[in-house]
Amino acid sequence: MAAQVPTAYYLVLGAILFSIGVGSFLIKRNIITIFISIELMLNAVNLTFVAFAHQWHQISGQIFVFFVMVVAAAEAAVGLAIIIAIFRTRQTLNVDQIDLMKL
Amino acid sequence: MNIDHSILTILILVPLAGAILLALLPDKGKLMQWGALAVTLITFLLTLHLPFHYDYGAASGTFQFATDVPWIASPAIRYHLGVDGLSMWLVVLTGILAPLGVLVSWRAIDTRKKTFYIFFLLQQVAMIGVFVSLDLFLYYGFWEFSLIPMTILIATFGRTENRRRAAIKFFLYAFIPSAILLVGILWLYAQTGTFDLPRLTQLAAAHSISGNSAALWLCSLSFLVAFAVKVPVFPLHGWLSDAISEAPTAAVMVLAGKLGLYSILRFSFGIFPEQSHRIAPLMLALGAIGIVYGALLALVQKDLKRLSAYATLSAVAFIIFGIFSFTVSGLDGGIFHIVSESLTGAAFFMLLGILYERYGTYDMRELGGIASKLPWMVTMFVIMTLSLVGLPMLNGFVGEFLILSGGMQSVFAYHVAWTVLATSGVILSASYMLWMIQRVFYGNLGVKPENVKSWDLDAREHLAMWPLVILFLAMGVASPIWLRAIDAAGTRIAATQTSSVQPQAQMTTASANSEAK
Amino acid sequence: MSPQTSMIPTCYLWLIPLLPFVGFLINGILGRKLPRAAVTAVALIFTAIPAGIVAWLWSVMTVSNAPEAIHAVSRPWIAISGFQVNFDFTVDHLTLIMLSVITGVGFLIHLYSAGYMAHEEGYWRFFAYLNLFMFFMSVLVLSSSFLLLFVGWEGVGLASYLLIGFYFKKDSAANAGKKAFIVNRIGDFGFLLAMFLIVAHFGNLNFTDVFASISQHPEWHGGFLTAIALLLVVGATGKSAQIPLYIWLPDAMEGPTPVSALIHAATMVTAGIYMVARCHTLFDRSPYALAVVAIIGAATAIVAASIGMVQHDIKRVLAYSTVSQLGYMFLACGVGAYAAGIFHLLTHAFFKALLFLAAGSVIHALSGEQDMRNMGGLRKRIPITFWTMTSGVFAIAGIWPFAGFFSKDAILYQTFISDNHLGKLLWLVGVVTAGMTSFYMFRLWFKTFFGEERFEEAPQDAHGHDSHASHNSHSHGVHESPWVMLLPLVILGILSLVGGWEHVAFGNFLDPVFGTVAEGTTAASHGLELTLVAISLLVVAIGFFFAWLFYYKKPGTAGAFALKVKPLYSLVENKFWVDEIYGFFVTGLLMFTRMILAGLVETGLVNGSGALTGATTRGLSTVTRRVQSGNIRSYAGWLALGAAAVLVFMIFGRSLWVH
Amino acid sequence: MNPNITALLPEYILTIVGVLIMLAEPMLPQGASRKPLGWLAILGTLGAGFAGWYQLHLGTITAFSNSIQVDAFSVFFHLLICAIVLVTLLISLDYFEGNASHSGEYFALIVFSAVGMMLMTCATELLVVFVGLEISSIATYIMCGFRKGSAAGAESSIKYFLLGSFATAFFLYGIALAFGATGSTSIAAIAQGLDTTTTPRMAFLALAMILIGLGFKVSAAPFHVWTPDVYQGAPSPVVGYMSTAPKAAAFAVLLRITFSAFGSMEHRWAILLWVLAALSMTIGNLGALLQRDVKRMLAYSSIAHAGYILVAFTALRSDGIAAACFYTASYAAMQIGAFAVITQVTGYNEQIRTTDDYTGLGLRRPILAAFLALFLISLIGIPFTGGFFGKFYVFSAAIHANHVWLAVIGLLNSGVACFYYLRLLVALYSRPVTETAQTTEGRNLSVPAGVGLTLAAAATLVLGILPGHFLNLAQRASASTIPASAPVSCIEYPGNCPAATAAMPPRQ
Amino acid sequence: MQLALFIIFGALAVAGALNLLLQRHPINSALSLVVVMMSLAVLYWSLGAEFLAAAQVIVYSGAIMVLFVFVIMLLNAGEEERTKGSRAAYIVGIPGAAAIFCLLSFVFLSEQKALGVANLGGHLDNGLNNIAEISQVLFTKQLLPFEVTSILILVAILGAVVLARKEEQ
């Protein structure tokens, strides 16, 4: 039946989003944007979870996604706090200027 | 109760306790010196227990004063101590050198005495441990541990600004091969499941350590190289001259020779008889070359310490030459020479130290004509020189003669040629020593002796030197006292003639290749 | 051994070496504190008693049915399984002769020194060394094994080193001592190797055993025996100052004159001859080695003599003459005439010691002057010295009936009749050398005692004899020496006169040791012997004539003659440039060491390898740290790359990795 | 007793203590010292420790519908983490004195993160692992930035946070794929699922992703890049803590996942870890070689040590796991000890950084120097210290699995390593070249810090000289993780067999 | 139907992600992430995860993203300037990301058969509806993680307090 979509496609979609997340982590300069791209990666993972949950008819996959969301929220809180702190000390959000420690 | 079974443990613990004690005592006045002297003297007296209660009739290959208790169940590590003719006199030697070392450091070390004597005693602990432990793990423990005190002694009490470099150089040179040695040990354990030396020796005799001869060969090399660097054998002596010229007298006295040579005799020969025979022609050659090389370089030195360093190189090369001839004579001579050479070397370094205390230089160009000012000094120097150049009736000769005649009797390729080369060492040694004597003591007064007010040996220094002088004579005239025990060990090693001794030409090439890779 | 051994209290043998050693210890340790008298007493007593013992030994050994040898066995010195050396002493006739020379002449020289060194600082040191020498020398001749002989061998080397360098403040003296010891070491190098070969082949170093096993195998000829013999010869050339190792002896004259007399004329330098004689069993099996010995001997004899003819330093003349005389002894051994060699050794000990002592007395008289060009006309000033010296000169020149005559002619005769192919040639060389000998000895004689006085009277700034300081105490012009110095002179003078006659008395004395060598021939051709004697006497006369002509009749002709043959003369005067050549080699070796070994090998290979490793590691480390740019994005980049790598590995890894 | 209580006893205790601290913090007046809270935390840790000890005798407990399994293995790590936390608390009691910045929250954070780690070590359900991991990570992110106002602190915090989340994403992806391959997220189920899985490749991917995530946590090359920067910027006591405890937990998880969950794929990951181990050792040591800043140097060296521990993974199970456990413990002892000394030397406003600043410490503060020397010696791997026995045991295990060359690489590395450790060690005992050091040096040793140091030192020595009992524990731990089916690799010689060990307890 | 949803919202998600990547201003990135989340929510729903779909919208794009936007505003982060901070990111990072993508999709596609297909409102094990099922599992089987999450939140709060508050002195 034409209406059906192979699970693999969802997975590939997840892979695409994940890779885009990685890519933007590499490309973006603004810390917040970088953090956003991490969120994107997490979403990709979530999609994968859901797809598998669907394939295996296992609810635990969805549960996992639920927890990922919670964790993401927590991380967001902390992360943004850290970002604020760094902005306080550096007056910038550009990662390229945050390389005090090297070598 | 019978002390025999605990004496070795006691020997290890006494200096350790002494070190801890010194750490607790305040560093004021001469307290540190006296403390260290007392500890080392007690240790020495305890070591004397060994020769007096040693069973000279015992079957060769048996270890006496043995202690053997499980230490760690898995991996199977045992606390196994014991001595035989090979190690007994080395323990006593270590015992007697320590108090002498304290005596010569008495005035030379004036700051941070505490640090000095603590590490000095730890050094002694490590060395005694190396000589008495029969469990590879335990042995390796002491072997590695011996590096730390020496390194710190050099780094802290070195003579010039170069001290830190010298210390690290010494440590690296010793440590990296030892790391590979550890691989060898672990491989052995993986093969046999035991660290126990006697057990391993039996297995080796039964050719049942491992079927993989190539691996066994590499393993033996890992052992030999580690030891050879520590000795040091000719091309591997990069650390020697720096370390010796930096290290304080008391440390130099125990720096080179003993440990490495003993380890070769005990472990390389004990566990890898075949492989040792296989490599022997090469080592024979290196020994002979080392003798001449060291002597020649000593000949062109201007700095007394460096001269003594190359003299040491030449002396230990003698021993390497002897033990790798795999003849009774060579082995006995070698073992005997380890003891006598250490004593001679110790005397040499002590005298240099005393001289340095007087004039604050090791540069021969600044010295000269001292003989008329310091008659006792020159007397001692000449006696030491004679013992070093192997004058009959002094300790040096017995060893040298046995070693060289052993070389002549050995069965390896070109042994005659190498013996001739090695024997030419007696000419060169005489040359550089006498030349040194002349440059330092004879002729006109040098810059320093003219300007620096100096004094002849004082009571303390006499006390430090005379035991050695007497020992020189005793070992030169009454060598059987020592050889009696040594001969048993030497004969046993020589007796491990392996079935698989290939034609000699092949052997040299084979060993050369394997050394190359 | 023989049953008589039990009758003979061997413990006396021990005293011979040990007493001097005790003397050495006493003087060496306490000497600085002791008064001179005490030092002298110790030194003399501890050398006199051994002399007495030796005399007693003569009485024991020369009675009929006396044992051929007395053995004193003792505890082992070196003992390992399969090889053992004991402190064993043996006295046979050969040893006996040597002992008598050592103890007798030794004692006389001790006596002499008591006077000669009277005003030296380090007096005690001198006598300590002298006793030490006596100890080692007697060990050398008493020993019954190669190794123990080597003990003495090295020991006397040491003593001579110490005594030559007695005036260590003088660089020349220190150098001479060092040179002597090192050159001797080169000899010892050979000796050691010989011993190693012996051990390797016989497993033993006792004379009796080694020689016994040689005689048990008559089939052994040449081969390793030659090798051993030649190596022993190397040792002997070192100790006995033969070509090519003779160079140390002339320099050894830096030592005090008594030392030259005792060590470098009478005793030590003859150790080589003694050793060759001792090993005659070995040498007899190797004609090649013998030939080498003979040639070395002859060559040394003539070369040294030729150099001796042009020396000006009185002691150096004697030194070269010693070398040349030793050459004679070598020659004798080389042609198998060991007895003759030893006989010459004996007589030479007498007259050469005498000559040195007399020379010393001369020098003493002139407060340290050694150059013959500044002497002359001393005949009347120091008569006793003159007469004793004369006896010595006649003896060495080989004028009948002086000692030298008998021994030298014995050697020449044996050489002539020896079955050695070179025998005649060697004889010729010997005869020529005899002529030279008489020339330079009479040259010395004339220049010193005759003609006008060329020395300046009473040097106030006298820098002591042997030019050491502290002799100002009695610099009162030319004077005869005290009696302690003259007494030995007189005794030795008489000995050098009559010393040769005992050959007539008991010529076969040494046969127990050497067997009856060439006994038949001596009996056979008496006429030949006489002709040879005549020839040599004639040559000696010629030598005397020229000496008389050049240095007495019309002085100056020598200089003129020298100018005629300038190149030859300068060659000889510069001792054939031998020292320079050797020096060149030594400096070459040092240069090589500095450049190649110290420069290339040590810094390049030994330290370089370590440095290289270090540098490489540092380089890698720098590269590693470049990754840590501190930038989060690049870190993420690395993470991504690593992740990719891990993924690849996980999925395709199986094919990358053979299980 | 109800397993749901006994199983998580230590976690409960610590949680309660943490909450108490949080409640008490606002009660205390503004300027007042927060030490009492610290003492409270210490008491809690001790309690947790005893609880863990008590668990040791209960055997294996499973609770919360099999999402938790408390066995010798997890108890081993519980105790280890407790010990680390204890020492950390001791050495950082006075750290914030005079610089009043939320020391109360600090203690709470440590305690909570400890809870997270403990959960990681005893979890058999990846979900729990994930949550525990996040707890510990987030806590550490925060602690890194604890020195407010210091740019370095904030920077290290942000770096750790961003990269950490980045890695977490990978870890999650891995779990997702594992779930996809086996239809479950519990370790046991995954192990079974793998045998029947229809998508093996995805399983490989899953394992790879998980390894990436955990590799980051244990800072194994090539996922180590964050380590030096973060360690350099973070407060010394925090570094001491975060370079030991989270790593221990992460290694525990890694052990469980590799050996239990993906045990059937050992032939795959063993060789991968072989490579990672070699890389980590080499890169870590090379990086540290020319390092002047001591903290940064130790950061690099911690990478190398992670490599040493990974070596154990390549070995056969029986001794491999035990070796890993043992090395983790001894590493923790010496590392935290070293940082304890650094904390004492540098104080809050870390002015003393480079090797030159440490020159002559042996003269100025002999006791501290002696401690540091001991820890350095142990880090080098000199016998009679935990560091040596750990290395010895690890490499012995590796060689026993015929990974001789890995051992060669590793020991050569330890040769390289000794160079930089030694440079510091030698510096301690030589005369100072710069006089800058003394001025800013911290106060003299406070009692709790002294106790903490002594504990670390004692542990280092005991692990080196009398490792018997502890080895026994480690071997029991390894025994408990091995599925019964797994091949036990001590046929060759009995000495190494856990069973045999239990049979003949080591004697001193 | 399923296919249509997948194509439309999949494309939308990718587009949003790319937009996130390309936008210079953080606020735009944030908003494009919201787009991605929304479309994912739809996909969740199509895969039978109604609760998650709701949570995605409410929690994620509702709460979290608001927080982001809030912070962006707070720090009024402007256009990010294209600094050349890191070559490594481009040289090794981008290829790495690409490789990851290729590998993942390679594996997924190669194992497509084994993975089966998805159809609308995919039925789960038992007849219960999705939310009931989730809650049941959440409070029985996964009780522990659920409880532990509270600690996580606690820590997060602590962190926010500690880090965001100004240093007083």
PDB file of C-alpha atoms in Angstrom, chain B residues 169 173 234-239 241 292-293 296-297 299-302 310 328-330 332 369 371-372 375-376 379 382 386 389-393 397-398 400-402 404-406 408-409 416 419-421 423-432 434-435 437-438 441-444 456 466 473 475-481 483-484 487 491, chain C residues 21 25 28-29 32-33 75-83 85 87 124 135-136 139 147-148 150-152 154-155 158 161-162 165 168-179 181-182 185-190 192-197 199-200 205 231 589-594 597-599 601-603 605-611:
ATOM      1  CA  LYS B 169      68.883  11.980  31.850  1.00  0.00           C
ATOM      2  CA  TYR B 173      68.082   6.159  30.498  1.00  0.00           C
ATOM      3  CA  PHE B 234      79.719   0.396  25.892  1.00  0.00           C
ATOM      4  CA  PRO B 235      77.357   2.060  23.469  1.00  0.00           C
ATOM      5  CA  LEU B 236      74.635   2.560  26.082  1.00  0.00           C
ATOM      6  CA  HIS B 237      76.580   4.672  28.561  1.00  0.00           C
ATOM      7  CA  GLY B 238      75.271   8.060  27.519  1.00  0.00           C
ATOM      8  CA  TRP B 239      74.070   8.871  31.025  1.00  0.00           C
ATOM      9  CA  SER B 241      79.605  10.692  32.589  1.00  0.00           C
ATOM     10  CA  VAL B 292      89.650   0.110  25.452  1.00  0.00           C
ATOM     11  CA  TYR B 293      87.116   2.805  24.626  1.00  0.00           C
ATOM     12  CA  LEU B 296      91.115   5.899  25.792  1.00  0.00           C
ATOM     13  CA  LEU B 297      88.475   8.467  26.655  1.00  0.00           C
ATOM     14  CA  LEU B 299      93.088   9.381  28.743  1.00  0.00           C
ATOM     15  CA  VAL B 300      91.915  12.601  27.145  1.00  0.00           C
ATOM     16  CA  GLN B 301      89.772  13.986  29.965  1.00  0.00           C
ATOM     17  CA  LYS B 302      90.661  17.157  31.797  1.00  0.00           C
ATOM     18  CA  TYR B 310      85.276   6.604  31.870  1.00  0.00           C
ATOM     19  CA  VAL B 328      84.401 -20.665  35.182  1.00  0.00           C
ATOM     20  CA  SER B 329      87.422 -18.441  35.338  1.00  0.00           C
ATOM     21  CA  GLY B 330      85.716 -15.578  33.588  1.00  0.00           C
ATOM     22  CA  ASP B 332      84.333 -16.161  38.974  1.00  0.00           C
ATOM     23  CA  GLY B 369     102.218  19.415  42.855  1.00  0.00           C
ATOM     24  CA  ALA B 371     102.064  15.535  46.737  1.00  0.00           C
ATOM     25  CA  SER B 372     104.429  17.624  48.810  1.00  0.00           C
ATOM     26  CA  PRO B 375     101.511  13.197  51.620  1.00  0.00           C
ATOM     27  CA  TRP B 376      98.786  10.916  52.976  1.00  0.00           C
ATOM     28  CA  THR B 379      99.693   7.779  49.290  1.00  0.00           C
ATOM     29  CA  VAL B 382      98.621   5.838  44.588  1.00  0.00           C
ATOM     30  CA  LEU B 386      97.593   0.466  41.904  1.00  0.00           C
ATOM     31  CA  VAL B 389      95.433  -0.827  37.345  1.00  0.00           C
ATOM     32  CA  GLY B 390      95.526  -4.334  38.732  1.00  0.00           C
ATOM     33  CA  LEU B 391      98.785  -4.593  40.551  1.00  0.00           C
ATOM     34  CA  PRO B 392      99.251  -8.128  41.850  1.00  0.00           C
ATOM     35  CA  MET B 393      98.707  -8.548  45.578  1.00  0.00           C
ATOM     36  CA  PHE B 397      94.579  -8.073  39.860  1.00  0.00           C
ATOM     37  CA  VAL B 398      92.761 -11.242  40.862  1.00  0.00           C
ATOM     38  CA  GLU B 400      91.380  -8.953  35.988  1.00  0.00           C
ATOM     39  CA  PHE B 401      93.546 -12.012  35.656  1.00  0.00           C
ATOM     40  CA  LEU B 402      90.702 -14.460  36.031  1.00  0.00           C
ATOM     41  CA  LEU B 404      91.088 -12.225  30.922  1.00  0.00           C
ATOM     42  CA  SER B 405      92.272 -15.797  31.193  1.00  0.00           C
ATOM     43  CA  GLY B 406      88.618 -16.750  31.078  1.00  0.00           C
ATOM     44  CA  MET B 408      91.193 -16.743  26.453  1.00  0.00           C
ATOM     45  CA  GLN B 409      89.496 -20.018  27.350  1.00  0.00           C
ATOM     46  CA  VAL B 416      91.461 -14.654  21.194  1.00  0.00           C
ATOM     47  CA  THR B 419      91.077 -11.106  24.718  1.00  0.00           C
ATOM     48  CA  VAL B 420      94.140  -9.466  23.216  1.00  0.00           C
ATOM     49  CA  LEU B 421      92.223  -6.226  22.802  1.00  0.00           C
ATOM     50  CA  THR B 423      94.303  -7.170  27.748  1.00  0.00           C
ATOM     51  CA  SER B 424      95.649  -4.049  26.120  1.00  0.00           C
ATOM     52  CA  GLY B 425      93.419  -2.315  28.630  1.00  0.00           C
ATOM     53  CA  VAL B 426      96.029  -2.945  31.304  1.00  0.00           C
ATOM     54  CA  ILE B 427      98.425  -0.701  29.412  1.00  0.00           C
ATOM     55  CA  LEU B 428      95.901   2.062  28.908  1.00  0.00           C
ATOM     56  CA  SER B 429      94.590   1.981  32.448  1.00  0.00           C
ATOM     57  CA  ALA B 430      98.116   2.386  33.761  1.00  0.00           C
ATOM     58  CA  SER B 431      98.610   5.221  31.320  1.00  0.00           C
ATOM     59  CA  TYR B 432      95.655   7.356  32.285  1.00  0.00           C
ATOM     60  CA  LEU B 434      99.602   7.493  36.209  1.00  0.00           C
ATOM     61  CA  TRP B 435      99.186  10.496  34.013  1.00  0.00           C
ATOM     62  CA  ILE B 437      98.589  11.139  39.362  1.00  0.00           C
ATOM     63  CA  GLN B 438     101.364  13.092  37.754  1.00  0.00           C
ATOM     64  CA  PHE B 441     100.193  15.505  42.499  1.00  0.00           C
ATOM     65  CA  TYR B 442     103.607  15.903  40.866  1.00  0.00           C
ATOM     66  CA  GLY B 443     105.375  18.682  39.100  1.00  0.00           C
ATOM     67  CA  ASN B 444     104.945  22.314  40.104  1.00  0.00           C
ATOM     68  CA  ASP B 456      96.027  16.531  54.838  1.00  0.00           C
ATOM     69  CA  TRP B 466      91.868   2.641  55.753  1.00  0.00           C
ATOM     70  CA  LEU B 473      95.308  -6.001  50.398  1.00  0.00           C
ATOM     71  CA  MET B 475      91.239  -9.316  48.649  1.00  0.00           C
ATOM     72  CA  GLY B 476      94.474  -9.295  46.729  1.00  0.00           C
ATOM     73  CA  VAL B 477      96.273 -11.769  48.952  1.00  0.00           C
ATOM     74  CA  ALA B 478      93.510 -13.903  50.420  1.00  0.00           C
ATOM     75  CA  SER B 479      91.084 -14.008  47.520  1.00  0.00           C
ATOM     76  CA  PRO B 480      89.912 -17.573  48.310  1.00  0.00           C
ATOM     77  CA  ILE B 481      87.910 -16.215  51.224  1.00  0.00           C
ATOM     78  CA  LEU B 483      86.109 -16.895  45.788  1.00  0.00           C
ATOM     79  CA  ARG B 484      84.970 -19.839  47.879  1.00  0.00           C
ATOM     80  CA  ASP B 487      83.062 -20.087  42.719  1.00  0.00           C
ATOM     81  CA  THR B 491      80.623 -22.814  38.231  1.00  0.00           C
TER      82      THR B 491
ATOM     83  CA  PHE C  21     108.500  -6.119  53.282  1.00  0.00           C
ATOM     84  CA  LEU C  25     105.916  -1.263  56.191  1.00  0.00           C
ATOM     85  CA  GLY C  28     106.638   3.505  54.968  1.00  0.00           C
ATOM     86  CA  ILE C  29     104.121   4.080  57.731  1.00  0.00           C
ATOM     87  CA  ARG C  32     108.254  10.204  58.636  1.00  0.00           C
ATOM     88  CA  LYS C  33     108.347  10.232  62.401  1.00  0.00           C
ATOM     89  CA  ARG C  75      97.994 -21.982  51.119  1.00  0.00           C
ATOM     90  CA  PRO C  76      96.343 -21.015  47.829  1.00  0.00           C
ATOM     91  CA  TRP C  77      96.359 -17.456  46.564  1.00  0.00           C
ATOM     92  CA  ILE C  78      93.777 -17.809  43.826  1.00  0.00           C
ATOM     93  CA  ALA C  79      91.608 -20.908  43.854  1.00  0.00           C
ATOM     94  CA  ILE C  80      88.659 -21.572  41.585  1.00  0.00           C
ATOM     95  CA  SER C  81      87.404 -24.887  40.386  1.00  0.00           C
ATOM     96  CA  GLY C  82      89.804 -26.090  37.712  1.00  0.00           C
ATOM     97  CA  PHE C  83      92.546 -23.598  38.423  1.00  0.00           C
ATOM     98  CA  VAL C  85      97.734 -20.818  42.258  1.00  0.00           C
ATOM     99  CA  PHE C  87     102.130 -18.996  47.278  1.00  0.00           C
ATOM    100  CA  TRP C 124     112.631   7.334  54.860  1.00  0.00           C
ATOM    101  CA  PHE C 135     110.691  -7.786  48.576  1.00  0.00           C
ATOM    102  CA  PHE C 136     109.270  -7.987  45.098  1.00  0.00           C
ATOM    103  CA  VAL C 139     109.480 -12.935  45.197  1.00  0.00           C
ATOM    104  CA  LEU C 147     101.743 -15.929  38.259  1.00  0.00           C
ATOM    105  CA  LEU C 148     103.831 -15.445  41.359  1.00  0.00           C
ATOM    106  CA  PHE C 150     104.449 -11.943  37.597  1.00  0.00           C
ATOM    107  CA  VAL C 151     103.760 -10.594  41.054  1.00  0.00           C
ATOM    108  CA  GLY C 152     107.407  -9.824  41.515  1.00  0.00           C
ATOM    109  CA  GLU C 154     104.944  -6.063  38.391  1.00  0.00           C
ATOM    110  CA  GLY C 155     106.126  -5.242  41.863  1.00  0.00           C
ATOM    111  CA  LEU C 158     106.157  -0.405  40.757  1.00  0.00           C
ATOM    112  CA  TYR C 161     108.362   3.713  39.186  1.00  0.00           C
ATOM    113  CA  LEU C 162     108.358   5.061  42.703  1.00  0.00           C
ATOM    114  CA  GLY C 165     109.960   9.428  40.363  1.00  0.00           C
ATOM    115  CA  PHE C 168     108.588  13.993  41.823  1.00  0.00           C
ATOM    116  CA  LYS C 169     108.878  17.754  41.922  1.00  0.00           C
ATOM    117  CA  LYS C 170     110.938  17.502  38.773  1.00  0.00           C
ATOM    118  CA  ASP C 171     108.667  16.940  35.807  1.00  0.00           C
ATOM    119  CA  SER C 172     111.441  15.044  34.049  1.00  0.00           C
ATOM    120  CA  ALA C 173     111.622  12.606  36.937  1.00  0.00           C
ATOM    121  CA  ALA C 174     107.864  12.136  37.103  1.00  0.00           C
ATOM    122  CA  ASN C 175     107.769  11.627  33.362  1.00  0.00           C
ATOM    123  CA  ALA C 176     110.585   9.108  33.463  1.00  0.00           C
ATOM    124  CA  GLY C 177     108.834   7.122  36.175  1.00  0.00           C
ATOM    125  CA  LYS C 178     105.582   7.125  34.262  1.00  0.00           C
ATOM    126  CA  LYS C 179     107.354   6.175  31.059  1.00  0.00           C
ATOM    127  CA  PHE C 181     105.974   1.922  34.234  1.00  0.00           C
ATOM    128  CA  ILE C 182     103.933   2.197  31.064  1.00  0.00           C
ATOM    129  CA  ARG C 185     103.202  -2.484  31.118  1.00  0.00           C
ATOM    130  CA  ILE C 186     103.487  -3.043  27.399  1.00  0.00           C
ATOM    131  CA  GLY C 187     105.830  -5.882  28.235  1.00  0.00           C
ATOM    132  CA  ASP C 188     103.466  -7.179  30.882  1.00  0.00           C
ATOM    133  CA  PHE C 189     100.743  -7.153  28.276  1.00  0.00           C
ATOM    134  CA  GLY C 190     102.725  -9.820  26.462  1.00  0.00           C
ATOM    135  CA  LEU C 192      99.840 -11.736  30.635  1.00  0.00           C
ATOM    136  CA  LEU C 193      98.736 -13.022  27.268  1.00  0.00           C
ATOM    137  CA  ALA C 194     101.414 -15.693  27.498  1.00  0.00           C
ATOM    138  CA  MET C 195     100.042 -16.731  30.858  1.00  0.00           C
ATOM    139  CA  PHE C 196      96.486 -16.833  29.514  1.00  0.00           C
ATOM    140  CA  LEU C 197      97.627 -19.102  26.719  1.00  0.00           C
ATOM    141  CA  VAL C 199      96.367 -21.533  31.372  1.00  0.00           C
ATOM    142  CA  ALA C 200      94.257 -22.273  28.332  1.00  0.00           C
ATOM    143  CA  LEU C 205     100.796 -22.044  35.901  1.00  0.00           C
ATOM    144  CA  LEU C 231     104.715 -13.306  24.097  1.00  0.00           C
ATOM    145  CA  LEU C 589      96.677   7.813  19.304  1.00  0.00           C
ATOM    146  CA  LEU C 590      95.605  10.669  21.546  1.00  0.00           C
ATOM    147  CA  MET C 591      94.637  12.726  18.544  1.00  0.00           C
ATOM    148  CA  PHE C 592      92.594   9.845  17.197  1.00  0.00           C
ATOM    149  CA  THR C 593      90.869   9.491  20.535  1.00  0.00           C
ATOM    150  CA  ARG C 594      90.064  13.169  20.775  1.00  0.00           C
ATOM    151  CA  LEU C 597      86.216   8.640  19.701  1.00  0.00           C
ATOM    152  CA  ALA C 598      85.490  11.661  21.883  1.00  0.00           C
ATOM    153  CA  GLY C 599      84.306  13.752  18.997  1.00  0.00           C
ATOM    154  CA  VAL C 601      81.481   8.327  18.703  1.00  0.00           C
ATOM    155  CA  GLU C 602      80.847   9.787  22.119  1.00  0.00           C
ATOM    156  CA  THR C 603      79.019  12.962  21.204  1.00  0.00           C
ATOM    157  CA  LEU C 605      76.633   8.120  18.482  1.00  0.00           C
ATOM    158  CA  VAL C 606      76.367   7.643  22.221  1.00  0.00           C
ATOM    159  CA  ASN C 607      74.867  10.950  23.263  1.00  0.00           C
ATOM    160  CA  GLY C 608      73.548  11.845  19.836  1.00  0.00           C
ATOM    161  CA  SER C 609      71.132   8.951  19.691  1.00  0.00           C
ATOM    162  CA  GLY C 610      69.600   9.935  22.996  1.00  0.00           C
ATOM    163  CA  ALA C 611      69.401  13.586  21.988  1.00  0.00           C
TER     164      ALA C 611
END
